[in-house]
Short mmCIF file of C-alpha atoms in Angstrom, two decimals:
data_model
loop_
_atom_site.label_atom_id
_atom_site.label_comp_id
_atom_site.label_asym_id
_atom_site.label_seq_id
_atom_site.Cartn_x
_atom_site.Cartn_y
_atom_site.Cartn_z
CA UNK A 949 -41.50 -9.14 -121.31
CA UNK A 950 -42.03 -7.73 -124.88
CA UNK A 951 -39.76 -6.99 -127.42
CA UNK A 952 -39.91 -3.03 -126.42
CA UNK A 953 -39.44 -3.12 -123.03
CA UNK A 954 -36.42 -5.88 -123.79
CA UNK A 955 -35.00 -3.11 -125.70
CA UNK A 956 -35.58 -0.47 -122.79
CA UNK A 957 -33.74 -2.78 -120.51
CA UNK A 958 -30.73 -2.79 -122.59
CA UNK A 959 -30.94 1.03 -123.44
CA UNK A 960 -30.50 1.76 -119.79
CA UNK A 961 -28.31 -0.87 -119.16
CA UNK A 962 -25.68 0.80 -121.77
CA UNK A 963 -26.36 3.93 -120.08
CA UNK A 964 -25.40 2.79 -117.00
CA UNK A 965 -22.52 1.03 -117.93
CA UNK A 966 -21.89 4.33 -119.90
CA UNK A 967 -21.93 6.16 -116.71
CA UNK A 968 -19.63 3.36 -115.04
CA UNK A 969 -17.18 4.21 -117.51
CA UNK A 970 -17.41 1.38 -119.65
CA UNK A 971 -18.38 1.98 -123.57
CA UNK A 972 -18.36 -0.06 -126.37
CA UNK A 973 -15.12 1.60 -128.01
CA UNK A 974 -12.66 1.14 -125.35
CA UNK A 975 -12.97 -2.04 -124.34
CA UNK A 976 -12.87 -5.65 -125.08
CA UNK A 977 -15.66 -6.36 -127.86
CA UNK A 978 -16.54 -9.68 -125.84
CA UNK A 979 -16.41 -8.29 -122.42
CA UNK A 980 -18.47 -5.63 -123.52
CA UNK A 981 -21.32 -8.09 -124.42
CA UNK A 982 -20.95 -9.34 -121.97
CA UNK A 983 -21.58 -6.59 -119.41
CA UNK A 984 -24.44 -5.58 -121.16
CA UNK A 985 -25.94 -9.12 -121.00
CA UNK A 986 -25.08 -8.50 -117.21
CA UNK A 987 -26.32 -5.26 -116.77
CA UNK A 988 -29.54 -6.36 -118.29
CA UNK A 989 -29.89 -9.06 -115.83
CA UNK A 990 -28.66 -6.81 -113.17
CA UNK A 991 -31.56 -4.38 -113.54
CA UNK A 992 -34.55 -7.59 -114.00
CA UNK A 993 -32.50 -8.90 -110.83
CA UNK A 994 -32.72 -5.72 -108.94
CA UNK A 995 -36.56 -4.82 -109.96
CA UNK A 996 -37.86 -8.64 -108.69
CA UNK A 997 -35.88 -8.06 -105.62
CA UNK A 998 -37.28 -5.01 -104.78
CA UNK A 999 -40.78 -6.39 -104.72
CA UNK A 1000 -39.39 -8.83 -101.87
CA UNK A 1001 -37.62 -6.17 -100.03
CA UNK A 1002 -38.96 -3.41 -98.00
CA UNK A 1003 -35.50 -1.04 -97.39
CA UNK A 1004 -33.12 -1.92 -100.76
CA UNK A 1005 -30.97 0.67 -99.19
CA UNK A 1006 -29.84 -1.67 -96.35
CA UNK A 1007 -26.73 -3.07 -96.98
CA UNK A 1008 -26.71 -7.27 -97.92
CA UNK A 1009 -24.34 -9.85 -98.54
CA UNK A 1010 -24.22 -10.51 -102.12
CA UNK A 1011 -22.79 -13.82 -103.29
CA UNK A 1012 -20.67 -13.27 -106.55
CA UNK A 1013 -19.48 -16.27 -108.92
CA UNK A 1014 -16.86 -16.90 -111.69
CA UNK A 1015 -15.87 -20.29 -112.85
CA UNK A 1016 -12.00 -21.23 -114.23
CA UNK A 1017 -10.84 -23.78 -116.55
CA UNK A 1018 -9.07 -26.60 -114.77
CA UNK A 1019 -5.21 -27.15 -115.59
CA UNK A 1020 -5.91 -30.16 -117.77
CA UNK A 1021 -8.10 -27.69 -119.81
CA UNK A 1022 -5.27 -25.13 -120.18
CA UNK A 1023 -4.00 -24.29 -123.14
CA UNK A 1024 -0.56 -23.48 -122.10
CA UNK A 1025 0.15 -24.80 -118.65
CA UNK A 1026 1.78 -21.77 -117.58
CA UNK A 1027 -1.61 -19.92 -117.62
CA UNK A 1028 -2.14 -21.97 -114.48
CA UNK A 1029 -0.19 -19.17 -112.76
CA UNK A 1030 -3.39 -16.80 -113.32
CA UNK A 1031 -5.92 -18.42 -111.39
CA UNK A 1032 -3.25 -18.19 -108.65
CA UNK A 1033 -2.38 -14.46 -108.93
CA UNK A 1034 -6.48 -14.42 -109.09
CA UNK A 1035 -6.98 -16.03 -105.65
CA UNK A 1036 -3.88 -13.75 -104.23
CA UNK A 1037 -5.69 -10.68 -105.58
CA UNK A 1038 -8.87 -11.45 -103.45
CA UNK A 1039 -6.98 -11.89 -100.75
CA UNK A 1040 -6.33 -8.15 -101.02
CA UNK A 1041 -9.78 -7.13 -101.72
CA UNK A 1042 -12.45 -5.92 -99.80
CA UNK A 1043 -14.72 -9.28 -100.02
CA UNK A 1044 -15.35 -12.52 -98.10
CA UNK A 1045 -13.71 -15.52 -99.33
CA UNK A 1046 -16.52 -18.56 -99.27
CA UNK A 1047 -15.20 -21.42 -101.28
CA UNK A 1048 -13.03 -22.66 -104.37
CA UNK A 1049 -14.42 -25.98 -105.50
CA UNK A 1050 -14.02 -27.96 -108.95
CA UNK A 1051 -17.30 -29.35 -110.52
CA UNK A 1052 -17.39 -30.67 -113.69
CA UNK A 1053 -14.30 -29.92 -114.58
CA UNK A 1054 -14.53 -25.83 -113.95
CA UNK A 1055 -13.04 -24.17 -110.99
CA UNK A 1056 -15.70 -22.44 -109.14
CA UNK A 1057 -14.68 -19.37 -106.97
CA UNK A 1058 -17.42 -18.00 -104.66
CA UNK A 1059 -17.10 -15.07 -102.94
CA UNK A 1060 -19.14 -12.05 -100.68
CA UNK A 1061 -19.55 -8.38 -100.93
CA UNK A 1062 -20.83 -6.39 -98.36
CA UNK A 1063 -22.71 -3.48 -100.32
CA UNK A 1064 -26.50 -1.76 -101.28
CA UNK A 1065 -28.11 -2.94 -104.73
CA UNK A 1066 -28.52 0.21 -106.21
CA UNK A 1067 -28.93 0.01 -109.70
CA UNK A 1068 -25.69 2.04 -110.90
CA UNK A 1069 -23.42 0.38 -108.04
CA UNK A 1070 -24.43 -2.39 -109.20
CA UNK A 1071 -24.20 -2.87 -112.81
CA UNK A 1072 -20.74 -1.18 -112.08
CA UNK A 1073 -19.97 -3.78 -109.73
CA UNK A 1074 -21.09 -6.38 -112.20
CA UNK A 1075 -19.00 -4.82 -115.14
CA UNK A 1076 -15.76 -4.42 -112.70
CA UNK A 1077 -16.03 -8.19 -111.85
CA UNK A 1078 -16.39 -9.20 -115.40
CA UNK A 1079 -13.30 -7.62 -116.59
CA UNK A 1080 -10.95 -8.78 -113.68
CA UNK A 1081 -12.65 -12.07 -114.34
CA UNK A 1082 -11.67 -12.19 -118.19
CA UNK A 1083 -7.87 -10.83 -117.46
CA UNK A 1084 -7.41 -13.72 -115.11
CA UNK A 1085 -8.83 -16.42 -117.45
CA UNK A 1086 -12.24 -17.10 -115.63
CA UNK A 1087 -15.57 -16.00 -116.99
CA UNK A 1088 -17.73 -13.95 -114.36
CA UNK A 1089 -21.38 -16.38 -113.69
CA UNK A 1090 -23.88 -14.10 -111.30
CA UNK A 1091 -24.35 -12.89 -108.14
CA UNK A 1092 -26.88 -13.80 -105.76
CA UNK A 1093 -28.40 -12.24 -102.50
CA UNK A 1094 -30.97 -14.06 -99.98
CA UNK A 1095 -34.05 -12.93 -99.16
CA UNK A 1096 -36.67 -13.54 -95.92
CA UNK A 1097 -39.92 -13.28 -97.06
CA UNK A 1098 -41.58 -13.01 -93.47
CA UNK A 1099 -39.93 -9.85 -92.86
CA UNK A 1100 -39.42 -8.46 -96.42
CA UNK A 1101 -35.63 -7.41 -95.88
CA UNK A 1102 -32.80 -9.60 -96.73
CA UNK A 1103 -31.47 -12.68 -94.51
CA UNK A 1104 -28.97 -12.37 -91.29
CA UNK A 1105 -25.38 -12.09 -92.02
CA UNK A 1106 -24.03 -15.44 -92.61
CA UNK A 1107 -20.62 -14.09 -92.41
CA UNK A 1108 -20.83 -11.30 -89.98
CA UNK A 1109 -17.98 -12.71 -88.26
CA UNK A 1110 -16.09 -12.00 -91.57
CA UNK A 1111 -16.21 -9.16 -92.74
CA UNK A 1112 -12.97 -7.14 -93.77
CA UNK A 1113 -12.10 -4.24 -93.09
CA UNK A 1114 -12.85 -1.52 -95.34
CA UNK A 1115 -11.89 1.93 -96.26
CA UNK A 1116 -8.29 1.70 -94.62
CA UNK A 1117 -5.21 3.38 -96.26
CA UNK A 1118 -2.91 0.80 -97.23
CA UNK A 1119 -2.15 -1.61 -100.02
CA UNK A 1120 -0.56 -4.89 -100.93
CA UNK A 1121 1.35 -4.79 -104.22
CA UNK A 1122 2.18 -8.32 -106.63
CA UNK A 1123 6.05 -8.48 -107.78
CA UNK A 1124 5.54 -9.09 -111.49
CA UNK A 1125 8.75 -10.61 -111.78
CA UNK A 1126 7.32 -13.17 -109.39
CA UNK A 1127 3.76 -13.47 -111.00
CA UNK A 1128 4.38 -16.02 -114.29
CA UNK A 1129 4.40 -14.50 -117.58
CA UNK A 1130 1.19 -15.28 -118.63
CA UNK A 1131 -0.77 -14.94 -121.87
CA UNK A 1132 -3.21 -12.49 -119.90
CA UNK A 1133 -0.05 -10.79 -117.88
CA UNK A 1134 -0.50 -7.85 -120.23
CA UNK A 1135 -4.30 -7.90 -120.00
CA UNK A 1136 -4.18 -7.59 -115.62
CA UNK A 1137 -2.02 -4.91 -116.20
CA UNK A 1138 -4.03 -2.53 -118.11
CA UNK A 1139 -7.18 -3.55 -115.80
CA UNK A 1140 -5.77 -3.91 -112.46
CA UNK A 1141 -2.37 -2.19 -112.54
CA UNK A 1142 -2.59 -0.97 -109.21
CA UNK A 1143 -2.30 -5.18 -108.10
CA UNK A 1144 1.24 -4.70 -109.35
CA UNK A 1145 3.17 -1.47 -108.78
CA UNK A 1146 3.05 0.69 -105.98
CA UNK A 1147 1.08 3.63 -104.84
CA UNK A 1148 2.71 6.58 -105.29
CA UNK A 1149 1.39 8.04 -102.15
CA UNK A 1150 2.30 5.24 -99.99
CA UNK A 1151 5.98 4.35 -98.65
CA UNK A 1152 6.18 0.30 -98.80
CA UNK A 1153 7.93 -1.95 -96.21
CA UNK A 1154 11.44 -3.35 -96.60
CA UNK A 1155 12.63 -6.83 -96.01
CA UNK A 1156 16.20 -7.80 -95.15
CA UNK A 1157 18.47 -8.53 -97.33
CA UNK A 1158 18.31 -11.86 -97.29
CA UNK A 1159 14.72 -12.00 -98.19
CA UNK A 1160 12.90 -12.84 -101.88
CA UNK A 1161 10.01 -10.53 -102.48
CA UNK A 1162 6.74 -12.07 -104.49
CA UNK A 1163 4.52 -8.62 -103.53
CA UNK A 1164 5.14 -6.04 -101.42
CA UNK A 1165 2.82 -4.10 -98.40
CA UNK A 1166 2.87 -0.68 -97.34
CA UNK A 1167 3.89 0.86 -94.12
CA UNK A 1168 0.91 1.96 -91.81
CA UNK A 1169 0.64 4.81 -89.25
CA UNK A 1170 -0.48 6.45 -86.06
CA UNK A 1171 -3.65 7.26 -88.14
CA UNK A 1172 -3.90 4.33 -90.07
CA UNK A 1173 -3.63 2.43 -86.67
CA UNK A 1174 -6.45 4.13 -84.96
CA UNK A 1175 -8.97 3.71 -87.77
CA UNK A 1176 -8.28 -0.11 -88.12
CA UNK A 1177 -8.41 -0.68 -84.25
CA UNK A 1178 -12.41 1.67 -84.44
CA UNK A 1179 -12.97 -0.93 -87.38
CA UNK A 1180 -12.56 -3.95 -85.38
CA UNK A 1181 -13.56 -2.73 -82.30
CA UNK A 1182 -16.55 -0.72 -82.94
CA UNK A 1183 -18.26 -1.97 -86.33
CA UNK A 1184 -18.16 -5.57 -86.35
CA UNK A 1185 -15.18 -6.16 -88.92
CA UNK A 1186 -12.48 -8.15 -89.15
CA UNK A 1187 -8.72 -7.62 -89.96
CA UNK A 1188 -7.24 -9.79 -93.26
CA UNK A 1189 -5.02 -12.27 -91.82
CA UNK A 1190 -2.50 -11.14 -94.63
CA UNK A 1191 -2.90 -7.40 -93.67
CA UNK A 1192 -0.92 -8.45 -90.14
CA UNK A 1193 2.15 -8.11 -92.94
CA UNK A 1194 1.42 -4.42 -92.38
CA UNK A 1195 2.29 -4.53 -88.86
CA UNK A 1196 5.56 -3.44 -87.57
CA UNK A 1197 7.27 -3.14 -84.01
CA UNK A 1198 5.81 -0.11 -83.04
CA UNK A 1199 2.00 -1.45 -83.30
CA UNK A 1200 3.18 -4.44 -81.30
CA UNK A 1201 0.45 -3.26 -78.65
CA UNK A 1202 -2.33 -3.60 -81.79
CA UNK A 1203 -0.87 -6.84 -82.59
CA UNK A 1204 -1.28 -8.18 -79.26
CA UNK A 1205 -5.07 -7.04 -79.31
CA UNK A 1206 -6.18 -8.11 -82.47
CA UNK A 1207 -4.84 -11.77 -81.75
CA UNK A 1208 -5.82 -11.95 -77.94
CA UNK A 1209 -9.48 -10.88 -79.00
CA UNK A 1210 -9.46 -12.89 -82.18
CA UNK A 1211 -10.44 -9.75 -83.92
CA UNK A 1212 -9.20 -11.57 -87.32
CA UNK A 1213 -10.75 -13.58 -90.34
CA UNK A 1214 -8.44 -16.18 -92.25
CA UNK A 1215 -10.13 -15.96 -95.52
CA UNK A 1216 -7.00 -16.03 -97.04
CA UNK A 1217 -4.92 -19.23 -96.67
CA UNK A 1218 -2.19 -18.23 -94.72
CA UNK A 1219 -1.04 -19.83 -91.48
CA UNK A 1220 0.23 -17.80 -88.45
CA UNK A 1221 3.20 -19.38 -88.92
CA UNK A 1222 4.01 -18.34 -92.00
CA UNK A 1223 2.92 -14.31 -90.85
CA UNK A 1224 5.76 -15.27 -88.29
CA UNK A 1225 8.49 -15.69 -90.70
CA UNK A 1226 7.30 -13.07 -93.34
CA UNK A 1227 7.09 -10.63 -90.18
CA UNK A 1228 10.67 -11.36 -88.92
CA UNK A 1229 11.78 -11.07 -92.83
CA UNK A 1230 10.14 -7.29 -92.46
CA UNK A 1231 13.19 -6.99 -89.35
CA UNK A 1232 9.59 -6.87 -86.94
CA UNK A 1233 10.94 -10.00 -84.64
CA UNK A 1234 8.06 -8.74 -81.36
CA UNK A 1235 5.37 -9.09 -84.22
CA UNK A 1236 6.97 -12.12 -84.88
CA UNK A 1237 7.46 -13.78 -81.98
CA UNK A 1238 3.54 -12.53 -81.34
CA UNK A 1239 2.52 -14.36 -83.97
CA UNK A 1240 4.61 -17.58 -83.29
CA UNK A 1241 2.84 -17.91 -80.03
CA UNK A 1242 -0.42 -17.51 -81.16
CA UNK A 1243 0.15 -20.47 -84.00
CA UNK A 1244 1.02 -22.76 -81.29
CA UNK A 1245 -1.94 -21.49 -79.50
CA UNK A 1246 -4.41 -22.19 -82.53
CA UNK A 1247 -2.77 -25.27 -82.95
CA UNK A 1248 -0.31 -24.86 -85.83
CA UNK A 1249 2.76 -27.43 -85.31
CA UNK A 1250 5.29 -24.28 -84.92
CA UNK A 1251 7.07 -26.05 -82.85
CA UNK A 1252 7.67 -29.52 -85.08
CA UNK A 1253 8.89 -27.74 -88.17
CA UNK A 1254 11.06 -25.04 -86.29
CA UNK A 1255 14.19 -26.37 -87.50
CA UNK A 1256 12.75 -26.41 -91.33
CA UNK A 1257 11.33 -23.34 -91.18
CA UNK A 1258 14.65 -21.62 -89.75
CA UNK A 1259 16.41 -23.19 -92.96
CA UNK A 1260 14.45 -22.20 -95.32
CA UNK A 1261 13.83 -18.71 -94.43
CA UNK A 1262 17.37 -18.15 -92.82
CA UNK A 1263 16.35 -16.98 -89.36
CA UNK A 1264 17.09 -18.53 -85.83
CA UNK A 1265 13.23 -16.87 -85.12
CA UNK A 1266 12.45 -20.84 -84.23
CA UNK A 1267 14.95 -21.51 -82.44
CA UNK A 1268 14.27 -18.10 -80.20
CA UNK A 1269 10.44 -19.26 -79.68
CA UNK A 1270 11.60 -23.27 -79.27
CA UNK A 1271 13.41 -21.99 -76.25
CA UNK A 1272 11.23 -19.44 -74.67
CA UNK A 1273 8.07 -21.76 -75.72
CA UNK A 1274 9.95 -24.58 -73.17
CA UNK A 1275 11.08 -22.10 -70.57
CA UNK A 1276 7.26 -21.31 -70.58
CA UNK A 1277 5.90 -24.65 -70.17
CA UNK A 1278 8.48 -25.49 -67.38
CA UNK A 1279 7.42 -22.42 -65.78
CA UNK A 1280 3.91 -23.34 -66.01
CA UNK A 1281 4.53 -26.80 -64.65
CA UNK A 1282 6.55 -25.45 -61.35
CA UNK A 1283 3.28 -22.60 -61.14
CA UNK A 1284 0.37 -24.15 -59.08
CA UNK A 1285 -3.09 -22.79 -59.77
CA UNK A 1286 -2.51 -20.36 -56.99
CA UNK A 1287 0.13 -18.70 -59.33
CA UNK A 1288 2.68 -19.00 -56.13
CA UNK A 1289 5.90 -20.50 -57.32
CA UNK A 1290 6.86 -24.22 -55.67
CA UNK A 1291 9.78 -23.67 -53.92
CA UNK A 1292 12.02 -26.87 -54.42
CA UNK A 1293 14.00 -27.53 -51.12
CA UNK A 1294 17.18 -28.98 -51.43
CA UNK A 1295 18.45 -32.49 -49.70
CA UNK A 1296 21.10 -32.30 -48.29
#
């Protein structure tokens, strides 16, 4: 590539980026460069692509990147608390966690999108990443997408058994009392500001009294119900193990769906045992108890740390499912395969 059509690469680069919303005037000098050096790649990515591909319309899974310091490499040590509010954010995003690995001394975070690579969507994709990357103290890498040359469209799903659901009305807030005052504190809040306060248009769950609150999650309704249960159901997707949080009492019957048909993706972190407790803290003890069962049912040791658990979050919820979890199994135990009760006869 010459010199001129370098320069015709960039010029409609900017103007994409211009169109994105992102100019040179209102925004970080180096993050700008940045997104132009991306946006340039973005487009030479996109046009070698398309020579492999017969339908770039067709939605792909598209591998994104950004690498971390390590602690030891922190300035302050409290900065730490970034690349954890970082990892907490994508667990409220619309993406597919893959992996979080240290080489070399740099944390890499990989992650998946499930979108088109149209040239606008995608050097605004490229620019959004960059500037969440920089406000959380990584630096954004690339993205990557897989091709099959036999066929000329892109490879199967590898995580078609993963994907979130998207497009649903509700929202998980962080508590910035909660979140470390960082050095780039100020930074997330002018770029993501709707990760820490609430949405005006939502009304947010309350937790008892005797409850801390690190972030907070939105009610959900009738509405909001139906259109995750179609997403699950009918188009593949998968609920957020975090969004269960949203659940209350009155979508018990959801609840019981979702986990019975495993209609959920951990990509997260979170145990089912924790969901338990943060559930009963939301005053929602049937989604609790729901979700107690189904961690001893997936093999979480529920049952071991009851008593520690209880403590700690100031509930008798383990006690409740110690005792109906045993008056189970001794049910199940008197039960023959038949399902007809043994009758025990007495001696006198």
């Amino acid at each position: 590539m010459n010199v001129r059509e370098q320069f015709k690469v960039r010029e409609k680069a900017i103007k994409l980026l211009k169109k994105a919303g992102y100019k040179k005037r209102t925004a970080n000098h180096f993050v700008y460069e940045d997104q132009v050096v991306q946006a340039c790649k973005d487009l030479l990515q996109i046009k070698m692509i398309s020579g492999q591909i017969n339908d770039m319309t067709e939605e792909c899974e598209i591998l994104h990147e950004i690498a971390f310091p390590t602690d030891a490499d922190l300035a302050d040590p409290s900065d730490a608390a970034d690349f954890d509010n970082f990892m907490f954010f994508l667990q409220t995003s619309e993406i597919i966690f893959e992996s979080a690995t240290i080489y070399a001394n740099v944390k890499w975070v990989r992650f998946i999108q499930v979108a088109s690579l149209s040239p606008a969507a995608t050097v605004a994709r490229s620019a959004r990443w960059i500037e969440i990357a920089h406000a959380f103290g990584g630096r954004y890498q690339e993205w990557t997408v897989e091709c099959d040359e036999a066929t000329r469209s892109f490879t199967e799903p590898r995580f078609a058994d993963k994907r979130p659901v998207r497009g649903a009305n509700w929202h998980i807030f962080r508590n910035i009392l909660t979140a470390g005052f960082t050095d780039g504190l100020m930074t997330q809040l002018a770029v993501v500001p709707e990760f820490y306060a609430m949405n005006d248009h939502l009304k947010y769950r309350d937790k008892a009294s005797n409850s801390t609150t690190a972030y907070g999650v939105s009610e959900l309704t009738k509405t909001d119900i139906d259109y995750i249960l179609d997403r699950v159901r009918n188009h593949g997707e998968k609920l957020g193990m975090i969004r269960l949080e949203h659940f209350s009492d009155e979508h018990i019957e959801a609840v019981k769906e979702i986990l019975k048909n495993r209609l959920y993706s951990n990509y997260g972190n979170i145990s089912f045992t924790e969901l338990a407790y943060i559930s009963d803290s939301y005053e929602s003890r049937l989604v609790a108890k729901e979700l107690a069962f189904h961690a001893i049912e997936v093999g979480e040791n529920f049952i071991a740390d009851w008593i520690g658990n209880d403590e700690k979050n100031h509930t008798d919820l383990g006690k409740v499912i110690h005792s109906e979890w045993m008056f189970r199994s001794l049910s199940s135990e008197l039960t023959p395969a038949t399902g007809t009760p043994v009758k025990r006869k007495l001696k006198i």
